[in-house]
Short mmCIF file of C-alpha atoms in Angstrom, two decimals:
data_model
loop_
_atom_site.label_atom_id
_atom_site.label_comp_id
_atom_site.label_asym_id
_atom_site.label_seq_id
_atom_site.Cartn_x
_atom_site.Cartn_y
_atom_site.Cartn_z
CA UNK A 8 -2.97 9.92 -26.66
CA UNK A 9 -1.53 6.88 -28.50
CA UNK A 10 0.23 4.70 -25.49
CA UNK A 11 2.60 1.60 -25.97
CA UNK A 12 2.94 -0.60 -23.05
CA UNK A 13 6.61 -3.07 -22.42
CA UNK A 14 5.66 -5.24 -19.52
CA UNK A 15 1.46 -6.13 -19.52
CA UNK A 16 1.39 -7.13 -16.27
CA UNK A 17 -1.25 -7.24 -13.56
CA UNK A 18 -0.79 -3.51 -12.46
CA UNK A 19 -0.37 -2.31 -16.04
CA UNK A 20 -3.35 -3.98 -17.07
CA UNK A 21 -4.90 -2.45 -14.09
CA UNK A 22 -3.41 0.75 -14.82
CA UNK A 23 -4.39 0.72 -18.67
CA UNK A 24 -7.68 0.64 -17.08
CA UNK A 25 -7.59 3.46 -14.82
CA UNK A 26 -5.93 5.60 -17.66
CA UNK A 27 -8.96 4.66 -20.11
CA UNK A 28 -11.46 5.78 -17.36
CA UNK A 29 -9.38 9.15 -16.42
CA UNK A 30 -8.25 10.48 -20.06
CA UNK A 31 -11.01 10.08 -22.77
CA UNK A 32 -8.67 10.32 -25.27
CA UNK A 33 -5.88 7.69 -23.82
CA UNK A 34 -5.72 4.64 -26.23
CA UNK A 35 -3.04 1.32 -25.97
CA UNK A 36 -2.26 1.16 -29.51
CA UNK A 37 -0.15 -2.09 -28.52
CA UNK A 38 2.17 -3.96 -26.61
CA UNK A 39 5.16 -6.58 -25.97
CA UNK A 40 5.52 -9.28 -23.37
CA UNK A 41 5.55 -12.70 -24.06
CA UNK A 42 3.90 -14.16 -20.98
CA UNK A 43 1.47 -10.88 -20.55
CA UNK A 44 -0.25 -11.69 -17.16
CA UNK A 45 -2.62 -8.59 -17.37
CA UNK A 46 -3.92 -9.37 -20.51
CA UNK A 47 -6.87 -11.36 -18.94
CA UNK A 48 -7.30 -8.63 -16.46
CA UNK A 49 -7.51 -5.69 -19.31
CA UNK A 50 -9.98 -8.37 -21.48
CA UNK A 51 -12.39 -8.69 -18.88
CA UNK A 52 -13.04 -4.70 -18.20
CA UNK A 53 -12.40 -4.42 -22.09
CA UNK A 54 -10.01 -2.42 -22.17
CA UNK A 55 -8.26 -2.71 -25.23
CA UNK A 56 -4.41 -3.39 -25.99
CA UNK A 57 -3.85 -3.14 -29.90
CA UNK A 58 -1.34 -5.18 -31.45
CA UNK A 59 1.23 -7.91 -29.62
CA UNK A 60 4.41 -7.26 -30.58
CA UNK A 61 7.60 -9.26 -30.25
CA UNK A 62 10.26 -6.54 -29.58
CA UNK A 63 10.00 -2.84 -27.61
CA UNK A 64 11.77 -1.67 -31.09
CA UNK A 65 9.25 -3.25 -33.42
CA UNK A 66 6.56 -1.76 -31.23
CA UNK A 67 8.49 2.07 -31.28
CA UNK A 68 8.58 1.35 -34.92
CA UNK A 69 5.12 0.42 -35.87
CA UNK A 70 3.61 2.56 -33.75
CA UNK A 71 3.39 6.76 -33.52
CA UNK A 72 3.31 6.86 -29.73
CA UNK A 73 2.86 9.61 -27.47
CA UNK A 74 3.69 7.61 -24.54
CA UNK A 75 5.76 4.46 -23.45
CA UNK A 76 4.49 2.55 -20.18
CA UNK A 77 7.11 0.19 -19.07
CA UNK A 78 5.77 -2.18 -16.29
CA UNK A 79 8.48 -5.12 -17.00
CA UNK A 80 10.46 -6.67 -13.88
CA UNK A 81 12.33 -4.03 -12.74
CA UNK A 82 15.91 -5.37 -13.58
CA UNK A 83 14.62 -4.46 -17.29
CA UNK A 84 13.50 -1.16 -16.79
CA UNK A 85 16.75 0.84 -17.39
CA UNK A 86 16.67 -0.70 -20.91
CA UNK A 87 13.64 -0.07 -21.60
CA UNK A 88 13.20 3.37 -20.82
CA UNK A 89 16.68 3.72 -22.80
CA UNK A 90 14.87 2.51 -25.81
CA UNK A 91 12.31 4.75 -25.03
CA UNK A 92 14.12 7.97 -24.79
CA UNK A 93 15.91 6.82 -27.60
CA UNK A 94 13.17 7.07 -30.20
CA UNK A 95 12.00 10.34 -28.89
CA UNK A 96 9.60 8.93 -26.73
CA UNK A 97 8.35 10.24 -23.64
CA UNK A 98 7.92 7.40 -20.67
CA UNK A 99 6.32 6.68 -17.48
CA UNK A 100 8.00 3.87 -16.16
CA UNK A 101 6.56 1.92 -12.59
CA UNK A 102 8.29 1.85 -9.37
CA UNK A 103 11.42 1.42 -8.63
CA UNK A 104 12.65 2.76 -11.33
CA UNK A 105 16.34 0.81 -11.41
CA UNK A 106 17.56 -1.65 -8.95
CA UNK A 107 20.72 -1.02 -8.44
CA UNK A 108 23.37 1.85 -7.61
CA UNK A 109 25.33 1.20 -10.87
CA UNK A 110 21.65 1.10 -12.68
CA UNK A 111 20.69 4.82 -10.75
CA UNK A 112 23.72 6.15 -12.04
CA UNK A 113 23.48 5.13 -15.78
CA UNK A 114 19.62 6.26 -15.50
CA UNK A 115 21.15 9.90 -14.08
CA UNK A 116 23.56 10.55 -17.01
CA UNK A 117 19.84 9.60 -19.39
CA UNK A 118 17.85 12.15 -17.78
CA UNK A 119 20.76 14.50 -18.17
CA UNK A 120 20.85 14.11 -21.92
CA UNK A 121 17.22 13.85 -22.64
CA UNK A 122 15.56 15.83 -19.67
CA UNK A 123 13.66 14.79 -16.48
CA UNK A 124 10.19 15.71 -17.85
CA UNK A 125 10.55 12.95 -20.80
CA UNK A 126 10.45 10.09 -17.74
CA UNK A 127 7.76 9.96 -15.39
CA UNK A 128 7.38 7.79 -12.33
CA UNK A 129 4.26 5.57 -11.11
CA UNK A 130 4.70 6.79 -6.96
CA UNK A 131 1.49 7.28 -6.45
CA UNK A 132 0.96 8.07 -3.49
CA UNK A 133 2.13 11.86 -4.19
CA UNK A 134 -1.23 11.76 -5.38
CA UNK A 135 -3.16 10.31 -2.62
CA UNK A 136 -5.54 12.96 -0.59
CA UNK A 137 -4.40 12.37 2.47
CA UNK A 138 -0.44 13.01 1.93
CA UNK A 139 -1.72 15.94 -0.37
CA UNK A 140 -3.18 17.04 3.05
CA UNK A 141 -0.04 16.60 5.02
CA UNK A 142 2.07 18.89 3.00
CA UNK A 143 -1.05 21.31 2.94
CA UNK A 144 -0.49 21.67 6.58
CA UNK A 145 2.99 21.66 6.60
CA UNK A 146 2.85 24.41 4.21
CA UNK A 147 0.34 26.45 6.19
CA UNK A 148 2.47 26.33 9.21
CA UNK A 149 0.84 24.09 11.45
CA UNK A 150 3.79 21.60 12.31
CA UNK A 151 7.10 23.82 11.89
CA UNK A 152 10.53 22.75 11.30
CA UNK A 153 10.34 18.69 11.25
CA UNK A 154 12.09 17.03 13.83
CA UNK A 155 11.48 13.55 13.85
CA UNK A 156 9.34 11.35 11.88
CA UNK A 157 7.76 7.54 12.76
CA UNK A 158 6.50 5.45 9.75
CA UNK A 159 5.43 2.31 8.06
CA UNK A 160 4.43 0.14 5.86
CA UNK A 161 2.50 -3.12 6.94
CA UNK A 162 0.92 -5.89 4.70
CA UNK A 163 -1.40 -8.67 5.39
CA UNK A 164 -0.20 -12.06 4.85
CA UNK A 165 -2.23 -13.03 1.97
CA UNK A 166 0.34 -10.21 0.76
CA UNK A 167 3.39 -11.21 2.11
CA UNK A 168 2.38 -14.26 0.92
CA UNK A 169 2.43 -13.44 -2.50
CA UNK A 170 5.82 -11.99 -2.47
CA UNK A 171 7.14 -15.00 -1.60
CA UNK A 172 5.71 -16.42 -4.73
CA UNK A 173 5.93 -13.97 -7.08
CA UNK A 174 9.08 -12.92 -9.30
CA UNK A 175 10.00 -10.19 -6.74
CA UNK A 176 10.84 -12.52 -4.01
CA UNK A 177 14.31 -12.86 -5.65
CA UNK A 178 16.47 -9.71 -5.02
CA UNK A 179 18.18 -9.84 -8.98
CA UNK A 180 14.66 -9.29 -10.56
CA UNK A 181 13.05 -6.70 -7.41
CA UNK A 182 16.22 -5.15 -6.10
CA UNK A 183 14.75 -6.21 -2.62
CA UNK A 184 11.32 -5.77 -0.69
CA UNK A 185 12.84 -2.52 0.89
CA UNK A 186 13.21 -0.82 -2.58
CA UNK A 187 10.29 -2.89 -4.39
CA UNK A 188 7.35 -1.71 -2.13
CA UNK A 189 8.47 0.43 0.26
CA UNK A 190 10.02 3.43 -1.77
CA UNK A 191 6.81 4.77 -2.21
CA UNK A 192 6.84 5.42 1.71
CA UNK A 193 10.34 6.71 1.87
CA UNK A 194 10.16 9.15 -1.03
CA UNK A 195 6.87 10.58 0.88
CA UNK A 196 8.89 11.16 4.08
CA UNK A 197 12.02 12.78 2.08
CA UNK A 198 9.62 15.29 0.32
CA UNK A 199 8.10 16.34 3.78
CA UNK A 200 11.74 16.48 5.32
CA UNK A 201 12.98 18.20 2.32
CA UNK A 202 16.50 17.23 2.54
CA UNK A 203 18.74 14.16 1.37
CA UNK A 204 19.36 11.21 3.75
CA UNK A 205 22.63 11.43 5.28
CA UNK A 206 23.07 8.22 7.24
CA UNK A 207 21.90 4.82 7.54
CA UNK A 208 21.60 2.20 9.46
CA UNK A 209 19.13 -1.41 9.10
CA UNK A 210 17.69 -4.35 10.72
CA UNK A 211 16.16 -7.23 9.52
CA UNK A 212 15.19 -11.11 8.19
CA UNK A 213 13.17 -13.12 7.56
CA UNK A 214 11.24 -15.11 10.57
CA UNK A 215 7.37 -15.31 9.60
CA UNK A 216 7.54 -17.08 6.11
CA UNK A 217 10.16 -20.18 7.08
CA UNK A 218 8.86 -23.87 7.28
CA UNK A 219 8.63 -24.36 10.49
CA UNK A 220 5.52 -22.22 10.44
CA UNK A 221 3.95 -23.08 7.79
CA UNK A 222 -0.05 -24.45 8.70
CA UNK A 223 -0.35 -27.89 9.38
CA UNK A 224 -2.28 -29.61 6.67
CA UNK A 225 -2.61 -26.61 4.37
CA UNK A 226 -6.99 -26.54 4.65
CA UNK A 227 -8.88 -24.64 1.89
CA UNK A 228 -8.89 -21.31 4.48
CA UNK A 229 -5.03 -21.45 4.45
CA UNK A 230 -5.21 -21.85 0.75
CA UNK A 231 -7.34 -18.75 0.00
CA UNK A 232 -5.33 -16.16 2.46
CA UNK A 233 -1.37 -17.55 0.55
CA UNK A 234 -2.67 -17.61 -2.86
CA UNK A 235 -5.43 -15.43 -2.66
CA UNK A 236 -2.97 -12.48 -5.09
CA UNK A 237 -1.95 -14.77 -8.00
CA UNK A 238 1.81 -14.20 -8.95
CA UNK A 239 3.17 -14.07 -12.71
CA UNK A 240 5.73 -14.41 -14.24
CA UNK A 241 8.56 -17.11 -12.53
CA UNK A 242 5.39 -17.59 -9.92
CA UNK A 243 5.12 -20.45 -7.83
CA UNK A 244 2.60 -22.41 -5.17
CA UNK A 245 5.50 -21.97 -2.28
CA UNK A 246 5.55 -19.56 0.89
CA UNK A 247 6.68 -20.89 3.83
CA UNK A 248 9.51 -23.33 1.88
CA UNK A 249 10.03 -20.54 -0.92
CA UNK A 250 13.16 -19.92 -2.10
CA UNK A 251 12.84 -16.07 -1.98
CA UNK A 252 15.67 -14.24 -1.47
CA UNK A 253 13.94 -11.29 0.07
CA UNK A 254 13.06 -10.37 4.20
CA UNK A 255 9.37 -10.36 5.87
CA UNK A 256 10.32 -7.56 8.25
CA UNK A 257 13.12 -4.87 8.49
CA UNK A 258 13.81 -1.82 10.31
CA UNK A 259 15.47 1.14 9.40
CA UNK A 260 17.25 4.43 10.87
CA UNK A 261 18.30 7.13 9.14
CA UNK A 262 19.46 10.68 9.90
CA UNK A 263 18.94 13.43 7.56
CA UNK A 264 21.03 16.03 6.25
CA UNK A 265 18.97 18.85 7.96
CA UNK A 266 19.61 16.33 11.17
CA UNK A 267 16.24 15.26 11.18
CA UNK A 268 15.58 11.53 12.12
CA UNK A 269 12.97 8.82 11.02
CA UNK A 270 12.62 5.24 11.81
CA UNK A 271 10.59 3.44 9.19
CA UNK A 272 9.66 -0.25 9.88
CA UNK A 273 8.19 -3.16 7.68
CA UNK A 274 6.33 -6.46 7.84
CA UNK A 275 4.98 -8.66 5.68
CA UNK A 276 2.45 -10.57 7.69
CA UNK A 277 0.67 -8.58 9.90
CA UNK A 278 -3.00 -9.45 9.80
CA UNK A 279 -4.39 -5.91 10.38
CA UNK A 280 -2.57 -3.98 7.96
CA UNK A 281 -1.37 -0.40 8.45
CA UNK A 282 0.11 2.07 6.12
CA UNK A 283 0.82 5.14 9.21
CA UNK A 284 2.82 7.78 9.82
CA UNK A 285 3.96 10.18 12.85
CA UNK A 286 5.67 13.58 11.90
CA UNK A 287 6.23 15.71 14.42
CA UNK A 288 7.67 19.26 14.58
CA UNK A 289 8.57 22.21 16.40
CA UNK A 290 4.40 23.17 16.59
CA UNK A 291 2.44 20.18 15.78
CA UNK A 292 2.18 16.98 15.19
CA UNK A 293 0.57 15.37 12.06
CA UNK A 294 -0.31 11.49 11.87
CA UNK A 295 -2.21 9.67 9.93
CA UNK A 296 -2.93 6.00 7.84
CA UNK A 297 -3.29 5.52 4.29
CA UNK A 298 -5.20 1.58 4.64
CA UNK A 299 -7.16 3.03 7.55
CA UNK A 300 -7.81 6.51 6.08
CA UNK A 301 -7.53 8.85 9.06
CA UNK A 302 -5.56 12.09 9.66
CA UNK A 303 -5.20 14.51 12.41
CA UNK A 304 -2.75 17.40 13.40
CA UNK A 305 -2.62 18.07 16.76
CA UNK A 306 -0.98 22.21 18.17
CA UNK A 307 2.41 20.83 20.38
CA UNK A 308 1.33 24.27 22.97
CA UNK A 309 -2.15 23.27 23.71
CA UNK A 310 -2.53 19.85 22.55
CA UNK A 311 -5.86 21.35 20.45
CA UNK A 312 -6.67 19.02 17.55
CA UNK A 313 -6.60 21.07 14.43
CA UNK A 314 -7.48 18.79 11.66
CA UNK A 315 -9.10 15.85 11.88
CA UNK A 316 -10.49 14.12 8.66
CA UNK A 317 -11.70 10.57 7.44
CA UNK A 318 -11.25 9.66 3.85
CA UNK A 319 -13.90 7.33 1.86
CA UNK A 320 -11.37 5.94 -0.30
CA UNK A 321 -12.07 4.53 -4.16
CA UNK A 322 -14.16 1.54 -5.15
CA UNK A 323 -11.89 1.63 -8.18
CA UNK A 324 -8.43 2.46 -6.83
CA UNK A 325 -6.11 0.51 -4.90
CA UNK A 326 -4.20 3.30 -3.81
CA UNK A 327 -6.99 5.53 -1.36
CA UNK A 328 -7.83 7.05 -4.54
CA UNK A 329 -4.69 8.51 -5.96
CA UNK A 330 -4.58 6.08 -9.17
CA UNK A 331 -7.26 8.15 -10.66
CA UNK A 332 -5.85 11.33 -9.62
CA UNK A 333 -2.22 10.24 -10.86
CA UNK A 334 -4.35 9.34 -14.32
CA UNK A 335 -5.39 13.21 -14.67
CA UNK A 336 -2.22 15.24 -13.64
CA UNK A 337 -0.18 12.78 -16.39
CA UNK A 338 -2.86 13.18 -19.18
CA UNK A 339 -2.47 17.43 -18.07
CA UNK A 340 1.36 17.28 -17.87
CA UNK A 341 1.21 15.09 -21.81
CA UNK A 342 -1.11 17.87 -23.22
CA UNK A 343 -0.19 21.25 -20.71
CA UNK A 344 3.06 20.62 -19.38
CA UNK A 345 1.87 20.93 -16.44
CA UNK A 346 3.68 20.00 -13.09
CA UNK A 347 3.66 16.95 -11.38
CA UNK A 348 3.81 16.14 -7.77
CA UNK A 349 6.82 13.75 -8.01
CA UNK A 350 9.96 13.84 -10.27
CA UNK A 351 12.08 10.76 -11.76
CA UNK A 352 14.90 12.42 -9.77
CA UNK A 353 12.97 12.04 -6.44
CA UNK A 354 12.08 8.22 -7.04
CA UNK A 355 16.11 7.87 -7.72
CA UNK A 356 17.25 9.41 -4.70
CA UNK A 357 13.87 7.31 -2.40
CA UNK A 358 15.43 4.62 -4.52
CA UNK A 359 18.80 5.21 -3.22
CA UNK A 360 17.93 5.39 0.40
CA UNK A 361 16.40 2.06 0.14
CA UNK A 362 18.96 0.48 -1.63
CA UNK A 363 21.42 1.80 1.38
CA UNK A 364 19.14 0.39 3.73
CA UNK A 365 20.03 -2.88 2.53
CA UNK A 366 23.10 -2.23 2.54
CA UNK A 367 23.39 -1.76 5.83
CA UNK A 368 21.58 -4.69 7.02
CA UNK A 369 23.60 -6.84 4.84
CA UNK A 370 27.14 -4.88 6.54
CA UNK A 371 25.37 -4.71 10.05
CA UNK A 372 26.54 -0.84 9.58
CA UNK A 373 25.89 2.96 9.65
CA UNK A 374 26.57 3.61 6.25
CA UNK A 375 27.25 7.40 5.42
CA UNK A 376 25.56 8.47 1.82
CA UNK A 377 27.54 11.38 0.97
CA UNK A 378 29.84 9.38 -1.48
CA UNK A 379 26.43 8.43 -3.43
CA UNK A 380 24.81 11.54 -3.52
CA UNK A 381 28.58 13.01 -5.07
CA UNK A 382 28.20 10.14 -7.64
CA UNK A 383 24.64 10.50 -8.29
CA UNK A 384 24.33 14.50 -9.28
CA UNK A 385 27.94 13.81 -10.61
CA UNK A 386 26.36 11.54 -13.06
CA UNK A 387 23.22 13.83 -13.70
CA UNK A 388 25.48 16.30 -14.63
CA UNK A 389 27.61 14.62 -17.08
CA UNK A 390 24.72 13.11 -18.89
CA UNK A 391 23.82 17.11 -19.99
CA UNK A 392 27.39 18.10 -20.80
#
């Protein structure tokens, strides 16, 4: 499998590596970014990139690919994965996909003219055991009709930290924090609900990363927690006076069109780090934690715990173990055709519901998503007429 990377940053250089490990056969045959922050990462578990190429064209043209990776800042993606599909090419392209409603749209009308299996989608955690074992149970019948879900996504501040400094803390380049990190999470919760979000509403700011609490005398302790995660491209040494764009925490409500509720929540410096979930239904309850691997489903009549497992995680992975897994199902979709766990579609509609979010912090409203979702499979449509 002849690959082509657009964007050799530190998780495609990480990823490059997991792919070499997964697929025997999966070979970078070359690349293009001029400030390619991975590059050290990829040369010190030699893992090779081929040839450095100026252009994503000259690379498409030199180069008989099976397979574009595009890991560039996500305001370039859409072009990119237009290139892509353009030269026959099929893609995997990392999360978000697009950053923007107009961007989703345009993206929609692509994947109606060249098909939804030519672009596939880094959200990994489809892949990850322990949400593989939360749909396992839903399936079998052990929580019913979903009524309500509780979730979130927490990261330490050496985290938190670096998004301040990185080129995501500036909503043009990320699309925001909600939609940069966090649509993993809420395209996890819409595929257990198994329905579109129908309304919206949002809280949120930013309060922990602000000057006035910045460390006194920033000691060499302070030093390795905020720049323990080096940034890339447009980095910089700043946290607490950084001139990100982007909020530390933020709430979220939204109501489903099956009337389901959840309330997702996020923070950016919260020293022990969770990852958790609560979904309960009309006969049990399932929760669990992806950083501190645990899941359990208890009966709602006799309170009897039905599942309760522990998960080992990956010495290699950063994702509980799904990285590899993600690795194998694309190498059998490439070769097979077969399925996969998570569709382009899906990360444009959790895309969507994040982007509202944000939306309705910004309007301090409910905002109703039915005009979106007319637009959005409007636009799907007319890119296969």
């Amino acid at each position: 499998m002849k690959v082509g990377i657009v964007g050799l940053g530190y998780r495609l250089g990480y990823l490059a590596r997991i792919f070499q490990a997964s697929l025997p056969d999966f070979q970078v045959v070359g690349y293009v970014d001029p400030e390619p922050a991975g590059l050290s990462y990829t040369k010190q578990f030699d893992v090779p990139v081929g040839n450095a190429y100026e252009t994503l064209t000259e690379l498409l043209e030199n180069e008989a690919l099976d397979l574009l990776m595009v890991g560039s800042p996500n305001h370039l993606h859409l072009g990119h994965i237009r290139i892509g599909l353009d030269h026959g090419v099929k893609v995997f392209s990392e999360k978000p996909v697009v950053t923007t409603v107009e961007e989703t749209m345009q993206l929609a009308r692509l994947i109606g003219q060249y098909g939804s299996d030519n672009v596939m989608v880094g959200l990994v955690l489809r892949y990850a055991p322990l949400y593989v074992d939360l749909r396992k149970a839903q399936a079998d019948g052990l929580l019913g009709d979903i009524v309500s879900i509780e979730a979130s996504e927490h990261i330490a501040p050496y985290h938190g930290a670096f998004f301040m400094r990185d080129w995501r803390r500036y909503e043009k380049y990320s699309g925001s924090f909600m939609l940069e990190k966090c649509c993993h999470d809420l395209d996890l919760y819409n595929g257990v609900i198994g329905a579109r979000p129908a309304r919206v509403a949002s809280f949120g700011g930013r309060k922990s990363f602000i000057p006035q609490n910045a460390p006194e005398g920033l000691g060499i302790n302070d030093v390795e927690v905020y720049h323990r995660k080096p940034s890339g491209w447009m980095g910089t040494d700043k946290v607490f006076d950084s001139d990100a764009d982007i909020i530390d925490f933020q709430t979220a409500i939204v109501e489903y069109a099956n009337g389901v509720s959840m309330t997702f929540h996020t923070n950016l410096n919260v020293p022990d780090e969770f990852r958790r979930f609560c979904v309960i239904g009309a006969k049990g309850m399932a929760e669990g934690d992806f950083v501190r691997n645990f899941f359990k489903v208890h009966d709602a009549r006799t309170s009897a715990k039905l599942i309760d497992t522990t998960y080992s995680g990956s010495e290699l992975s950063v994702h509980y173990g799904a990285d590899e897994q993600m690795a194998r199902d694309i190498g059998e979709h490439m070769v097979h055709g077969a399925p996969l766990p998570v569709s382009v579609v899906n990360a444009l509609e959790a895309g969507l519901l994040a982007i509202t979010m944000d939306e309705a912090r910004r309007t301090k409203s409910v905002v109703d998503m039915a005009d979106i979702w007319k637009r959005f499979d409007t636009a799907l449509a007319d890119g296969g007429s």
